Coordinates of C-alpha atoms in Angstrom, one line a residue:
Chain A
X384 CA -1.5 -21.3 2.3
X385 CA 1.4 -19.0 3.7
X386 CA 1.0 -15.3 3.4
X387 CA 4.2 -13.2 2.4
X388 CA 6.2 -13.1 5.1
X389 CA 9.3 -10.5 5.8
X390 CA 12.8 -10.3 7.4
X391 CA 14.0 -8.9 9.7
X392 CA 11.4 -7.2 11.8
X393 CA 12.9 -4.8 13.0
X394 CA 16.7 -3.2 12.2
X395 CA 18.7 -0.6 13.4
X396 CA 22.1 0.7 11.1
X397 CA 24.4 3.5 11.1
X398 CA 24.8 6.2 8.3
X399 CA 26.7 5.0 5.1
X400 CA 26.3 1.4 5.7
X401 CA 24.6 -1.2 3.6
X402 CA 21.1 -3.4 4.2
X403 CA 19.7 -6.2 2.8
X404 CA 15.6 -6.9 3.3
X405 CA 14.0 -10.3 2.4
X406 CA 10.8 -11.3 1.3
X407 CA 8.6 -14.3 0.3
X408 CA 6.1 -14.0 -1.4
X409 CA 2.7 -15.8 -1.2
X410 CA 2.2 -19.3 -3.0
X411 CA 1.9 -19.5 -6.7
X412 CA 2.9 -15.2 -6.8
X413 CA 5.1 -14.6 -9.1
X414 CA 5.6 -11.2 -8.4
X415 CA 6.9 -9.1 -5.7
X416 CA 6.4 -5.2 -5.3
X417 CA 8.4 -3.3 -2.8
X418 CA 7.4 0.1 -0.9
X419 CA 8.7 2.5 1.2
X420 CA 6.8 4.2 3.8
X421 CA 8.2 6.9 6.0
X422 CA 6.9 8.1 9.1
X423 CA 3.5 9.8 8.8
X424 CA 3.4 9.1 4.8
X425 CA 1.6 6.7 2.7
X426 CA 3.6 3.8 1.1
X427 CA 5.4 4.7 -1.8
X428 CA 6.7 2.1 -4.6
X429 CA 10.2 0.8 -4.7
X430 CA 10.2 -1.2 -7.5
X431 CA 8.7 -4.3 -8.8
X432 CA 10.2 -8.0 -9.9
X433 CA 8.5 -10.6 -12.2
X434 CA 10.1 -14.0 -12.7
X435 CA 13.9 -12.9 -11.7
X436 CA 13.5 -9.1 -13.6
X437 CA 12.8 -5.6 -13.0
X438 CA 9.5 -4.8 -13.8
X439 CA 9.0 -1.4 -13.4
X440 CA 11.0 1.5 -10.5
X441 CA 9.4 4.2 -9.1
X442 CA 11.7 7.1 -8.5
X443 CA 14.3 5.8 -6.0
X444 CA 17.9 6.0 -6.4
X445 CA 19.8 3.2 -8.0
X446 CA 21.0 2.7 -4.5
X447 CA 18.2 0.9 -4.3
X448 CA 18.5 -2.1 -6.0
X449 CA 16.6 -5.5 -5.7
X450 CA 16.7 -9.6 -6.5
X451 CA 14.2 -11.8 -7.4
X452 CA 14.9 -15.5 -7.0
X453 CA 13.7 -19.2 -8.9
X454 CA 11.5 -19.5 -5.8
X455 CA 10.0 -15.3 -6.4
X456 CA 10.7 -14.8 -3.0
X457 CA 12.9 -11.3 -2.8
X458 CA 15.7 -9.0 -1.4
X459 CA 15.9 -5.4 -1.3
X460 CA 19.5 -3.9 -0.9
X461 CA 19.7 -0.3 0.2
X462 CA 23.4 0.7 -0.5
X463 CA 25.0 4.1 1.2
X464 CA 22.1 4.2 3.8
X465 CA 20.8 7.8 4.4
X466 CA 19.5 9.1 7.9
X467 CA 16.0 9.9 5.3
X468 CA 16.0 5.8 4.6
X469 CA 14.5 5.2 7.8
X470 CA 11.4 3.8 7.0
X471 CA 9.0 0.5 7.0
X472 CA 9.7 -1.3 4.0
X473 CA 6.6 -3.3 2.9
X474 CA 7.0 -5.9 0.1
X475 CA 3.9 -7.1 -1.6
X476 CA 3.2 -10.5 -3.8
X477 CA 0.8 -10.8 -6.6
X478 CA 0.1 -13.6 -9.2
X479 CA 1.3 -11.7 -11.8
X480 CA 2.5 -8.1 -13.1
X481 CA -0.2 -7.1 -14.6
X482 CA -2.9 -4.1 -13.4
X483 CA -2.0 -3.3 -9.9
X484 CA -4.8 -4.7 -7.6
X485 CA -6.9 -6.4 -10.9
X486 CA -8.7 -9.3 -9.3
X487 CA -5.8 -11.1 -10.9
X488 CA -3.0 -9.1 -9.6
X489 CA -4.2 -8.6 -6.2
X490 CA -1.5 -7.4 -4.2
X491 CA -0.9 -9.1 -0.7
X492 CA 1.0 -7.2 1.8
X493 CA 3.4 -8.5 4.1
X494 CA 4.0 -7.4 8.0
X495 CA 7.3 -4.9 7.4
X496 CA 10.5 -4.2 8.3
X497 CA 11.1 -1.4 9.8
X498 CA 14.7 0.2 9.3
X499 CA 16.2 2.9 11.4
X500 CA 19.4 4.8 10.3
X501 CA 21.0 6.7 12.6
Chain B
X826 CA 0.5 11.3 -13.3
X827 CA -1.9 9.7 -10.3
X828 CA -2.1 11.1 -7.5
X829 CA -4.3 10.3 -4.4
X830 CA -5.4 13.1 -1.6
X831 CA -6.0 12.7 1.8
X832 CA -7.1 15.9 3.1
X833 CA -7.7 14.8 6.5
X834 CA -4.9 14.3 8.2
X835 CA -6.6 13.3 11.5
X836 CA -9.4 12.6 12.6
X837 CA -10.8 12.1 16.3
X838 CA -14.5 10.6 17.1
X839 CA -16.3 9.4 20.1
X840 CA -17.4 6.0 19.9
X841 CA -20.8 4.9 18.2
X842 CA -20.3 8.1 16.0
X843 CA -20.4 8.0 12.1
X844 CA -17.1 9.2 10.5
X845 CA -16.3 9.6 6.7
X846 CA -12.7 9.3 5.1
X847 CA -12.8 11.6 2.3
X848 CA -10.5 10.1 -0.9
X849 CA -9.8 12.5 -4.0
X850 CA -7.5 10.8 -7.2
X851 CA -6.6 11.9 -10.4
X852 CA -5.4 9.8 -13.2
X853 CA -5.8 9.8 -17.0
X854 CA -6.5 6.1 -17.5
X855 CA -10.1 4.8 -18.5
X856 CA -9.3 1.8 -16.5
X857 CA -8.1 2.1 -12.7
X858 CA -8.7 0.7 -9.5
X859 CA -9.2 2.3 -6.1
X860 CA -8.3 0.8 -2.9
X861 CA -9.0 1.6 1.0
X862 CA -6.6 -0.2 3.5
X863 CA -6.1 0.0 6.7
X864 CA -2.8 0.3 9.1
X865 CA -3.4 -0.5 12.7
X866 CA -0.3 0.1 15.0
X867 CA 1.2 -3.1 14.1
X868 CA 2.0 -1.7 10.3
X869 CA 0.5 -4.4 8.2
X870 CA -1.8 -2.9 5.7
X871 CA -5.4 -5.0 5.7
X872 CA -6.8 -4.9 2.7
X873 CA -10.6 -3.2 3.0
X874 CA -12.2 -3.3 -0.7
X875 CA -11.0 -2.4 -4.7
X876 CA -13.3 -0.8 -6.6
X877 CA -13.3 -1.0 -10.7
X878 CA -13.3 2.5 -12.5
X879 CA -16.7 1.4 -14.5
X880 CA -18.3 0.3 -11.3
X881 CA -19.6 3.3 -9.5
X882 CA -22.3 1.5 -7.4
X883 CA -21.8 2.3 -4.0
X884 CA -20.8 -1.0 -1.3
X885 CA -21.9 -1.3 2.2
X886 CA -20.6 -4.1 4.3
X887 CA -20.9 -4.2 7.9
X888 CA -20.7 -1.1 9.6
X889 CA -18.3 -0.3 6.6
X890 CA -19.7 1.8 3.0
X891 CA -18.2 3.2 0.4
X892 CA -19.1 6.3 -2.3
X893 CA -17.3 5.6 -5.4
X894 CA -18.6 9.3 -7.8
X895 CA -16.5 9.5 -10.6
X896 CA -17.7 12.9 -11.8
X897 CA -15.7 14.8 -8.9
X898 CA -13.2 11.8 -8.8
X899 CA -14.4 10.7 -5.0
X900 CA -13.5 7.4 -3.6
X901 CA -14.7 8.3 0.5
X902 CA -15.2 5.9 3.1
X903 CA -17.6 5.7 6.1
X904 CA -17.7 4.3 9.2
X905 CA -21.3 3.6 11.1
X906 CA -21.3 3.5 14.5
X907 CA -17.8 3.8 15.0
X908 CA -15.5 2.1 17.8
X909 CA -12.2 1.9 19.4
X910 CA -11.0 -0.9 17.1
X911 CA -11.8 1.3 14.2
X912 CA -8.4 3.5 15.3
X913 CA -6.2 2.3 12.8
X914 CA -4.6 5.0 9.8
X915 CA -6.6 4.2 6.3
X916 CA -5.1 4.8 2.7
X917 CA -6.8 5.0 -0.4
X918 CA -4.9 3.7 -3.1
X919 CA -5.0 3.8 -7.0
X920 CA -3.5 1.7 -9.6
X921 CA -4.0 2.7 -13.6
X922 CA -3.0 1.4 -16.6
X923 CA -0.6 4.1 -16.6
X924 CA 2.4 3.3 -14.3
X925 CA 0.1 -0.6 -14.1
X926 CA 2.5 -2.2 -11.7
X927 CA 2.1 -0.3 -8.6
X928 CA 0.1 1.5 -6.3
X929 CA -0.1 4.8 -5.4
X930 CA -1.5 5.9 -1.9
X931 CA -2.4 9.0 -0.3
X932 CA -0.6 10.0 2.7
X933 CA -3.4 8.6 4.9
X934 CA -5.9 9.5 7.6
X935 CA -4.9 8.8 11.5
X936 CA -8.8 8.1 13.0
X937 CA -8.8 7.9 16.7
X938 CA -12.1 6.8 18.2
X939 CA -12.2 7.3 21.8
X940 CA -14.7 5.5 24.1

């Protein structure tokens, strides 16, 4: 069985540009959470998608936007990057969308990507 | 709204000392779950143990236990005998049926266990 896995590791952009992050997601998960965790801070949630839709946004500008595809693996797309962007970005697969961390819903972390703005 | 405090934002202990993470929440829901993970340098977040809000017995495993006391909303964490591979940052997390999709974590605890 393959964990989630996450793309790139590592990335470096400039002020203003755009970014796109990648994710699959664990076999048979449906469902893929995103977070952002700044330097020092706990992880804080992006957004969530369940079988190709939103499914729930924490409070993050529409800047932030995301994808879901037939195979639940995901993107996150950070438009207009800010020097305050620079984070790791953690996505985070689960069977379903139900309860957050339910023995059902467990939520299975992947390694990061860690973007830098300058 | 949930919300999860970390007082302690860093710890430091000597190896083969005990050390306790102390976890606070608040949320409104009946039903919720609490979380400890940790973070070692690499940045993946290992998943430690979930607790159910209407199981309050307390867990030991290994050299790892945990307090779950719902009447002062208390969620803390101790490591026996403590060492260096402990050193890692540990979260606590919470997830309600409130907001049921994600979690929410405190802003962490950096331990440091020094031989």
């Amino acid at each position: 069985e393959t964990g989630v896995t996450q793309s790139p590791t590592h990335l470096i952009k400039t002020r203003g540009q755009q970014v796109t992050l990648r994710c699959s997601s664990q076999s048979g998960h449906n469902t893929v959470s995103w977070y952002q965790q700044a330097l020092g801070q706990g992880p804080q949630f992006i957004f969530q998608y369940y079988r190709e839709e939103e499914n729930g946004r924490g409070n993050f500008p529409p800047r932030f936007s995301g994808l879901q595809f037939p195979n639940y693996s995901s993107e996150l797309n950070v438009n207009a990057l800010e020097l305050d962007d620079s984070a790791l970005y953690l996505c985070a697969s689960s069977l379903g969308p139900g309860l957050a961390g339910s023995l059902y819903n467990e939520q299975f972390f992947g390694p990061g990507t860690r973007l830098t703005v300058l | 709204a949930q919300k999860v405090t970390q007082a302690q934002t860093e710890i430091s202990v000597v190896e083969k000392e005990d050390v306790t993470l102390d976890c606070v929440y608040e949320t409104r829901d009946t039903t919720y779950y609490l979380f400890w993970y940790k973070q070692p340098p690499s940045g993946e977040l290992v998943f430690l143990i979930r607790r159910n809000s209407f199981d309050e017995q307390n867990e030991i495993s290994g050299r790892y236990s945990w307090n779950f006391q719902k009447s002062t909303s208390s969620f803390n964490f101790t490591i026996t005998a403590s060492q260096v591979v402990d050193s890692a940052v540990y979260f606590c997390a919470l997830s309600g049926q409130g907001g049921s999709e994600k979690l929410v974590f405190g802003k962490g605890t950096k331990l440091t266990v020094n031989p």
